[in-house]
Coordinates of C-alpha atoms and ligand atoms in Angstrom, one line a residue:
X1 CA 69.7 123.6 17.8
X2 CA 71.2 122.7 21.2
X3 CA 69.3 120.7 23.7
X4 CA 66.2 122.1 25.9
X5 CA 68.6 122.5 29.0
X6 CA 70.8 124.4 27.4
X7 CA 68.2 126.5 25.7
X8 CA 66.5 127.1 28.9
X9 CA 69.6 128.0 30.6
X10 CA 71.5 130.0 27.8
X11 CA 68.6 131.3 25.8
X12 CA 69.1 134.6 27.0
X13 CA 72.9 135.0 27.0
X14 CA 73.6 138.4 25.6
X15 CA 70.8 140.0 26.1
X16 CA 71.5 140.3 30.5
X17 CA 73.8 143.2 31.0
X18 CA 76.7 143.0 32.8
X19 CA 78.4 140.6 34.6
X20 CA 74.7 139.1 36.5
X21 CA 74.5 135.7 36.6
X22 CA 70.9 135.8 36.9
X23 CA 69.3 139.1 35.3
X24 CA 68.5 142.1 37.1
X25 CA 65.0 142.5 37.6
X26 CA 64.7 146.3 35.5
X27 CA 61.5 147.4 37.6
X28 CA 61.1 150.9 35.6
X29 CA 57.9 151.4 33.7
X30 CA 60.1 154.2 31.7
X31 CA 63.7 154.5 30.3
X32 CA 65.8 157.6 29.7
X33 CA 67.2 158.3 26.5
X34 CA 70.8 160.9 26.0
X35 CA 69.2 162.9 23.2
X36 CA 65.8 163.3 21.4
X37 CA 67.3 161.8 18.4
X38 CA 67.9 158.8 20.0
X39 CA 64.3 158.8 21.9
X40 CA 62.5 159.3 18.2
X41 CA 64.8 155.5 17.9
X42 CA 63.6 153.9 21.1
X43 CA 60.0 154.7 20.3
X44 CA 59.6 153.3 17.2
X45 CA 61.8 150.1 17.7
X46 CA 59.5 147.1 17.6
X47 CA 60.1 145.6 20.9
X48 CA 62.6 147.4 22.0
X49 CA 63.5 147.5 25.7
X50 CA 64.5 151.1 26.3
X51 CA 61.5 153.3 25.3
X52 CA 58.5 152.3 27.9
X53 CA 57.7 149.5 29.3
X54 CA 54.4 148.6 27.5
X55 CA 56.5 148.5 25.0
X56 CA 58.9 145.9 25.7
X57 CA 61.4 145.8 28.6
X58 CA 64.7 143.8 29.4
X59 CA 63.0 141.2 31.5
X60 CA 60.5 140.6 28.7
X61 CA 62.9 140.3 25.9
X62 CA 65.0 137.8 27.7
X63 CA 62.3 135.6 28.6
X64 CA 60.9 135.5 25.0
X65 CA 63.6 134.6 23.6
X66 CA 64.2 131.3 25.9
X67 CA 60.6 130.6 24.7
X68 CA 61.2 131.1 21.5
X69 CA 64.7 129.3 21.3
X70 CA 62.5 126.3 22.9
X71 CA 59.8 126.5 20.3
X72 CA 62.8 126.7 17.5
X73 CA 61.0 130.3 16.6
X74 CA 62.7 133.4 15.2
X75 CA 61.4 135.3 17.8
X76 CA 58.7 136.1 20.4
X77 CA 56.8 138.9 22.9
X78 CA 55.1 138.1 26.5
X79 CA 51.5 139.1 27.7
X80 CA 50.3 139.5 31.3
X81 CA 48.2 136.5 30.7
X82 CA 47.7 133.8 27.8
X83 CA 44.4 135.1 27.5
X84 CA 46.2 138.3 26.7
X85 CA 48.5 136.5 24.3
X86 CA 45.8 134.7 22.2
X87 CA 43.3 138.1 22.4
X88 CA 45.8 140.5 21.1
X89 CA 47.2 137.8 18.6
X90 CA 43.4 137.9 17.3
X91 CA 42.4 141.2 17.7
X92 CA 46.1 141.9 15.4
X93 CA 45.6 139.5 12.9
X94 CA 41.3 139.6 12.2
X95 CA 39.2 142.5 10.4
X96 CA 35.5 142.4 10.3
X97 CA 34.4 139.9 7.8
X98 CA 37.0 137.3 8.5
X99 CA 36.3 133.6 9.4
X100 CA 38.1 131.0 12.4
X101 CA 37.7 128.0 12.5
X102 CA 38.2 126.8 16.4
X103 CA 37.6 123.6 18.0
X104 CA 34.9 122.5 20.3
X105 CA 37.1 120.7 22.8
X106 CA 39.2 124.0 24.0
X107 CA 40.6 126.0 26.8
X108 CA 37.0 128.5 27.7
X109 CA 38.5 131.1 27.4
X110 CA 39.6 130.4 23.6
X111 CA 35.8 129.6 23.0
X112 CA 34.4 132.8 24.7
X113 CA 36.8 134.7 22.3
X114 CA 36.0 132.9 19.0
X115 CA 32.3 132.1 19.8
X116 CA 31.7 135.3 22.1
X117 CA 33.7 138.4 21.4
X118 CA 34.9 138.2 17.8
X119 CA 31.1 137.6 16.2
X120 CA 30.9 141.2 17.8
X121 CA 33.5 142.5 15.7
X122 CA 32.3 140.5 12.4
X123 CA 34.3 137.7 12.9
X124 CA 32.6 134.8 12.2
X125 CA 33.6 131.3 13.7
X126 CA 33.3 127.5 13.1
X127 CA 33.5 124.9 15.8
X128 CA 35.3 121.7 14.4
X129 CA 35.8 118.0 16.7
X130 CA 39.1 117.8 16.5
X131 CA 39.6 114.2 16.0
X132 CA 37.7 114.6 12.8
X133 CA 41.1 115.9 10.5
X134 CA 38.3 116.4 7.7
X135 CA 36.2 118.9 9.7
X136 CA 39.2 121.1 9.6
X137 CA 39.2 121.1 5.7
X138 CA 35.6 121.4 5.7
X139 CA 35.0 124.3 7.8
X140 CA 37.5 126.5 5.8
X141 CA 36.4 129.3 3.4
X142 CA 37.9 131.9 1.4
X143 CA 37.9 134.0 4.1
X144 CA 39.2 132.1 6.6
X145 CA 42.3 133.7 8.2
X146 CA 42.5 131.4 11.2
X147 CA 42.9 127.9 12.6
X148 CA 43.1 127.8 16.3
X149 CA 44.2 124.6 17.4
X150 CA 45.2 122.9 20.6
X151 CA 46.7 120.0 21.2
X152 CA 46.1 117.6 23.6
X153 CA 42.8 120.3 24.5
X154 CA 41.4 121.0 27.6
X155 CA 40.3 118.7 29.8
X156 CA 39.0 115.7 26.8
X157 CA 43.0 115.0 25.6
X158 CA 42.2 114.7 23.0
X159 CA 44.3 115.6 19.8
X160 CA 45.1 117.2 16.4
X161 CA 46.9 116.1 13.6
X162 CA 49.1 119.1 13.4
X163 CA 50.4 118.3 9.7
X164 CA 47.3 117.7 8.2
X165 CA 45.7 120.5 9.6
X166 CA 48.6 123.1 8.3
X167 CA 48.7 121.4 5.2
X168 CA 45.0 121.8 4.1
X169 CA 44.6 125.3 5.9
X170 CA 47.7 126.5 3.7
X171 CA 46.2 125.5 0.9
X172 CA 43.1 128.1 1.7
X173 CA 45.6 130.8 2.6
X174 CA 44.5 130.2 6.5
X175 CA 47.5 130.6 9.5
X176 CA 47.2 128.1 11.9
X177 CA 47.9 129.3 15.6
X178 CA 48.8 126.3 17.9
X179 CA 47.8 126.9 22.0
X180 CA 51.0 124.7 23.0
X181 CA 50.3 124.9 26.6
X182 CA 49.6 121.2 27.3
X183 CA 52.1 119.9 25.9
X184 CA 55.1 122.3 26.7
X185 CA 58.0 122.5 23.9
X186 CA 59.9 119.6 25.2
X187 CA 57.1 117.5 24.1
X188 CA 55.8 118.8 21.1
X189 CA 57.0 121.9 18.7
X190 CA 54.1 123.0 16.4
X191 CA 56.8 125.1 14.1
X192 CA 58.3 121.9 12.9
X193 CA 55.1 120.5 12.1
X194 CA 54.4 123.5 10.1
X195 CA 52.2 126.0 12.6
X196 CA 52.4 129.6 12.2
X197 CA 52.2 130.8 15.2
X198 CA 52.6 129.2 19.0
X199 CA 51.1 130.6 22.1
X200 CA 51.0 129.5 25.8
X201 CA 49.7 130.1 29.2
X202 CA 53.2 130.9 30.6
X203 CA 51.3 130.4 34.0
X204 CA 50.9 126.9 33.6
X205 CA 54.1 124.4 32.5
X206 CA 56.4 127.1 31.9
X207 CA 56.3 129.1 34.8
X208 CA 55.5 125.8 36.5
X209 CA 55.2 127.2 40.3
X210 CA 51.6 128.5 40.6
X211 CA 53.0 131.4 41.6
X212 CA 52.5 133.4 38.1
X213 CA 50.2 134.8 35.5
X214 CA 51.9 135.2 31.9
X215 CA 51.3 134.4 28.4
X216 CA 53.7 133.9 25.3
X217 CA 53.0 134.2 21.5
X218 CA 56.4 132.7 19.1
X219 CA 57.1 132.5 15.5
X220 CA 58.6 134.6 12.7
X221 CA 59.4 138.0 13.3
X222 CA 56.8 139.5 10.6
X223 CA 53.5 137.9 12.1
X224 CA 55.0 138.6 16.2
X225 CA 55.8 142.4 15.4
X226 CA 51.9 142.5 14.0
X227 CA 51.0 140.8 17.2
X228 CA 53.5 143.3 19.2
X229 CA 51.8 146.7 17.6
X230 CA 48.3 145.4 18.8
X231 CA 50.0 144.2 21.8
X232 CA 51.0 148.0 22.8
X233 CA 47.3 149.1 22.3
X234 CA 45.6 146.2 24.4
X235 CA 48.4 146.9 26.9
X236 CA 48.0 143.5 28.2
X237 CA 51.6 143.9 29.6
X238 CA 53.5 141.4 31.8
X239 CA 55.3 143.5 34.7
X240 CA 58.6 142.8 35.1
X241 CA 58.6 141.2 38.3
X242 CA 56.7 138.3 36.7
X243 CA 58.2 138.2 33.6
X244 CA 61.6 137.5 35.6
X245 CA 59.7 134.8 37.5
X246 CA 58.5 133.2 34.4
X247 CA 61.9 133.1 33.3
X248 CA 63.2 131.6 36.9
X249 CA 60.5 129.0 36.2
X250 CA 61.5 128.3 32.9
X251 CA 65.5 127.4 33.8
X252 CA 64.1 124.0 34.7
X253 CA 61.4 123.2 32.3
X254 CA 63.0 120.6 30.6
X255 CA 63.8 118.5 34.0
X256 CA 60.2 119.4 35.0
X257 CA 58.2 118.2 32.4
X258 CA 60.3 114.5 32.4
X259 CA 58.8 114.2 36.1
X260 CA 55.5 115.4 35.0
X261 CA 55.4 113.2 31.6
X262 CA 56.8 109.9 33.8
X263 CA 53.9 111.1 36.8
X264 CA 51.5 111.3 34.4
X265 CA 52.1 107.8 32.5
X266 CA 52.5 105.6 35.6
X267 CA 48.9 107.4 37.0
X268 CA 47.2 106.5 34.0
X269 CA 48.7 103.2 34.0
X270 CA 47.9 102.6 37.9
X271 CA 44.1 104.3 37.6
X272 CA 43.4 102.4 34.1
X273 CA 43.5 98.8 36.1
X274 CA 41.4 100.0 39.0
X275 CA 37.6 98.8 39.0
X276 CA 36.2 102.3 39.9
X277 CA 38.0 103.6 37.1
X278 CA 36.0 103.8 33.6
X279 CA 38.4 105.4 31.6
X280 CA 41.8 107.1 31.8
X281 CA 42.5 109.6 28.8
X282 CA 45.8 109.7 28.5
X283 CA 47.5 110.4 24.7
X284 CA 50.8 107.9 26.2
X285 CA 48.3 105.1 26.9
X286 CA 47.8 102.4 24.1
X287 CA 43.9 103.0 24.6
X288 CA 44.0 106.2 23.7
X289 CA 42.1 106.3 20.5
X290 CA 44.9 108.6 19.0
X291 CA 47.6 107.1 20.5
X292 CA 49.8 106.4 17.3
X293 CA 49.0 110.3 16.0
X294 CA 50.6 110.9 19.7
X295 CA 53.6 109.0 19.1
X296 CA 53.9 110.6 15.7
X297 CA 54.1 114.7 16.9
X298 CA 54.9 114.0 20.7
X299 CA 58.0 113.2 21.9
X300 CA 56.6 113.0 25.4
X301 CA 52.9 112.5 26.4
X302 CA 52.5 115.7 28.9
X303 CA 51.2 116.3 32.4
X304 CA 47.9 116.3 32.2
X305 CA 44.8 113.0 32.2
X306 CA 41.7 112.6 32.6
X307 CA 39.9 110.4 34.6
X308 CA 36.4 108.9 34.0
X309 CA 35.3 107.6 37.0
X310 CA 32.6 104.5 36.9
X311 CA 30.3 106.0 39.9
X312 CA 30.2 108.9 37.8
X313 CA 29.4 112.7 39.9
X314 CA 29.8 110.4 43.4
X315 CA 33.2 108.8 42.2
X316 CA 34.4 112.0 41.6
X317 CA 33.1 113.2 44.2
X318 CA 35.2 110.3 46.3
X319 CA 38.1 110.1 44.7
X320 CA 38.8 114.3 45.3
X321 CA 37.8 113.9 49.1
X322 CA 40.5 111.0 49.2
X323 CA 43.5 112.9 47.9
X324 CA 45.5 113.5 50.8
X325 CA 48.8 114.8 48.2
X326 CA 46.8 116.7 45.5
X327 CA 45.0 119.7 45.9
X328 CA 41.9 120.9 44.3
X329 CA 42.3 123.9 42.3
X330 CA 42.1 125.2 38.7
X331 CA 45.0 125.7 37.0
X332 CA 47.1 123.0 35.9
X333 CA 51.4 122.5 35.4
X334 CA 53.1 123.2 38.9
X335 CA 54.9 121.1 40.5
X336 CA 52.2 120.4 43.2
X337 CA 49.7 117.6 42.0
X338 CA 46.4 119.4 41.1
X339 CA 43.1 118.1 40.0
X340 CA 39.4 119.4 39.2
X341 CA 36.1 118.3 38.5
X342 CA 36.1 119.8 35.2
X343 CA 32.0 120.0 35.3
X344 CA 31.7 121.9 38.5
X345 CA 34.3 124.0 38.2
X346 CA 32.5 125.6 34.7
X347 CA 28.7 124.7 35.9
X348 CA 28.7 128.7 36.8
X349 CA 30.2 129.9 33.9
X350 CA 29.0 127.5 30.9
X351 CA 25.7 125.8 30.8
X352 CA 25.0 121.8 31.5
X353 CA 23.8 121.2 27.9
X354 CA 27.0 122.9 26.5
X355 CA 29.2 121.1 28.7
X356 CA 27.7 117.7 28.3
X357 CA 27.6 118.4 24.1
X358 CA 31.2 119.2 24.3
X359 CA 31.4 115.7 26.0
X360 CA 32.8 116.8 29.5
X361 CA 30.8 114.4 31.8
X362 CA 29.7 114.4 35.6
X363 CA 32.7 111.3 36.5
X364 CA 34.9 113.1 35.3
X365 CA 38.3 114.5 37.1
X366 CA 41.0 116.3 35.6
X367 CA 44.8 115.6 37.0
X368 CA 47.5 117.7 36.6
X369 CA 50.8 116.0 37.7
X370 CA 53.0 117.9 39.9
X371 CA 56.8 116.7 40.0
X372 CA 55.7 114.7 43.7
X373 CA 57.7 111.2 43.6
X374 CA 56.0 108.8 41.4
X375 CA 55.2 106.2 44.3
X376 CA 54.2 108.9 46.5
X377 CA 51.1 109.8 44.1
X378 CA 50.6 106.8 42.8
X379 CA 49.6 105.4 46.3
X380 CA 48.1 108.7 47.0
X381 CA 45.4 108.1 43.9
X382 CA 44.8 104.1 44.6
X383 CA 44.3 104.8 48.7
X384 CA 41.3 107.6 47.9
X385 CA 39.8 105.2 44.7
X386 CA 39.7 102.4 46.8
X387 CA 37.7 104.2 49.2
X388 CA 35.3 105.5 46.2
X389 CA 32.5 103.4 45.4
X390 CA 32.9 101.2 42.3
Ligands
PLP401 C1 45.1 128.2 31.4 C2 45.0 128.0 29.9 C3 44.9 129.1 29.1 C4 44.7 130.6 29.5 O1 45.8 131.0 30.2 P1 45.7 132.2 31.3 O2 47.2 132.4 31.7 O3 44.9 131.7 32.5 O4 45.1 133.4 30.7 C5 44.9 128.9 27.7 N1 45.0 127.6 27.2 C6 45.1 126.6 28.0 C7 45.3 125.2 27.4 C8 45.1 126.7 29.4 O5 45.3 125.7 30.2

């Protein structure tokens, strides 16, 4: 394989037609075909960029396959959202009566699916802590078709060992589908360890500019064309105006996520010493309880920490008032610094006693690094804790 810069940049050489340097943006929801013999080809072609496109279009092909040269997958599709990536992936690979086996510390929207929607169909779901390897093994039954992992999850950090997981579910006949959204392929690539299938929020880390929605599913070309035929009935389809954005933000993914991995680990070394700090989660911290499983299947630690705050709900509170460089929104992976109080932003969505149980507490403040100059944020962070109460 070559290196992630070239992959990012080259990725899609061959598939831009003529002479463009960047690719045209092919803004047609419909493509003309010479013959009826050759539409009857275009229609059926799995992913094929010249029939409709729901089906697949240049934009979309070119982008997947940077993502899936970065992943080291065969090959890959888009989705107007990751939500739309991990639904159709389930809705194409689950039939009533199957079992999932999720974990407890996820992205919502992954639990709403696996704990909400699917039961509808028959799908039955178990809820694993990730830390606990064994629970994995545990939780698996004949008819478990399933293992949705992330790793680090959203917002604990907290990880999986992606090995030991694939190995046991495997053994039980089980996929395992790997939300690589955190971590970003130049930190971590779930295929090598064994995964079946990788998926993303392409409107976080990848498209990196908050200025996209987008989702990706990679892997071998068998289990993405499945995904693919349910992907043209859920129509969840990425226009190609955004899918050529996603691309554009892609290019410089690689040189992004050093700044956001070298932001991230100086924050959490910087907040870790400060008295109205608790607790930094961080995987490249030493105190991270699964540090040395980080080392292991990261190559880089990622964006994104957590920060317990010792005031609890009022240090929070403090420390988000105090940020004069990062803003408060959801979302997380652009290159502006943004962080959350994880607890508010859900308390409309998921109840207090389901938050607290999945161990998401009032003090705590999720940061997303942007690619800001280290010192910049740094000071930013220490002048609004200092002002917090202790
Ligand atoms: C944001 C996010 C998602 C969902 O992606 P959307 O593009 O918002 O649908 C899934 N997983 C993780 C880890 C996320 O951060």
């Amino acid at each position: 394989m070559t290196g992630f810069g070239t992959a990012a940049v080259h990725g899609d050489d061959g598939l831009v037609p003529g002479g463009a340097v960047a690719p045209p943006i092919v803004q047609s929801a419909t493509f003309s075909a010479e013959s009826d013999e050759r539409f009857t080809e275009i229609a059926t072609e799995p992913r094929g960029s010249a029939f409709y496109t729901r089906y697949g279009n240049p934009n979309h092909a070119q982008v997947a396959a940077v993502v899936a040269g970065l992943e080291g997958a065969e090959t890959g599709l888009v989705t107007a959202s990751g939500m739309g990536a991990i639904s159709t992936l389930a809705l194409a690979l689950l039939s009533a009566g199957d079992h999932v086996v999720v974990q407890r510390s996820t992205y919502g929207g992954t639990t709403s699916l696996a704990t909400g929607l699917l039961p509808r169909f028959g799908v039955a779901c178990t809820q694993v802590d990730q830390t606990d390897t064994g629970a994995f093994e545990r939780a698996l039954r004949p008819e478990t078709r399933l293992v949705l992992v992330e790793t680090p999850s959203n917002p604990l950090l907290e990880l999986t060992d992606l090995a030991a997981v694939v190995a046991s579910a495997h053994a039980a006949g089980a996929l395992v589908v790997v939300d690589n959204t955190f971590a970003t392929p130049v930190n971590q690539r779930p295929l090598s360890a064994g995964a079946d299938l990788v998926w993303h929020s392409g409107t976080k880390f990848l498209g990196g500019h908050s200025d996209v929605s987008a989702g990706v599913v990679v892997g071998p070309a068998g289990l993405v064309e499945r995904v693919w035929q349910t992907a043209i009935v859920t129509g969840s389809t990425l226009g190609p105006v955004d899918a050529w954005l996603l691309l554009r933000g892609i290019r410089t993914l690689p040189l992004r996520v050093e700044r956001h991995n070298a932001n991230a680990l100086a924050l959490a070394r910087a907040l870790e010493r400060h008295p109205a700090v608790a607790r930094v989660r961080y995987p490249g911290l030493p105190s991270h309880p699964q540090h040395a499983l980080a080392r292991r299947q990261m190559t880089g630690f990622g964006g994104v920490l957590g920060v317990e705050l010792t005031a609890g709900r009022a240090g929070a509170a403090a420390l988000l008032a105090g940020l004069k460089l990062a803003k408060r929104a959801a979302s997380l992976g652009s290159v502006s610094t943004l962080v959350v109080h994880p607890r508010s932003m859900w308390a409309g969505i998921v109840d207090a006693a389901q938050l607290a149980a999945a161990g998401i507490g009032d003090g705590l403040v999720r940061v997303s690094t942007g690619i800001e100059d280290t010192a910049d944020l740094v000071d930013d962070f220490l002048a609004a804790l200092d002002a917090a109460p202790a």
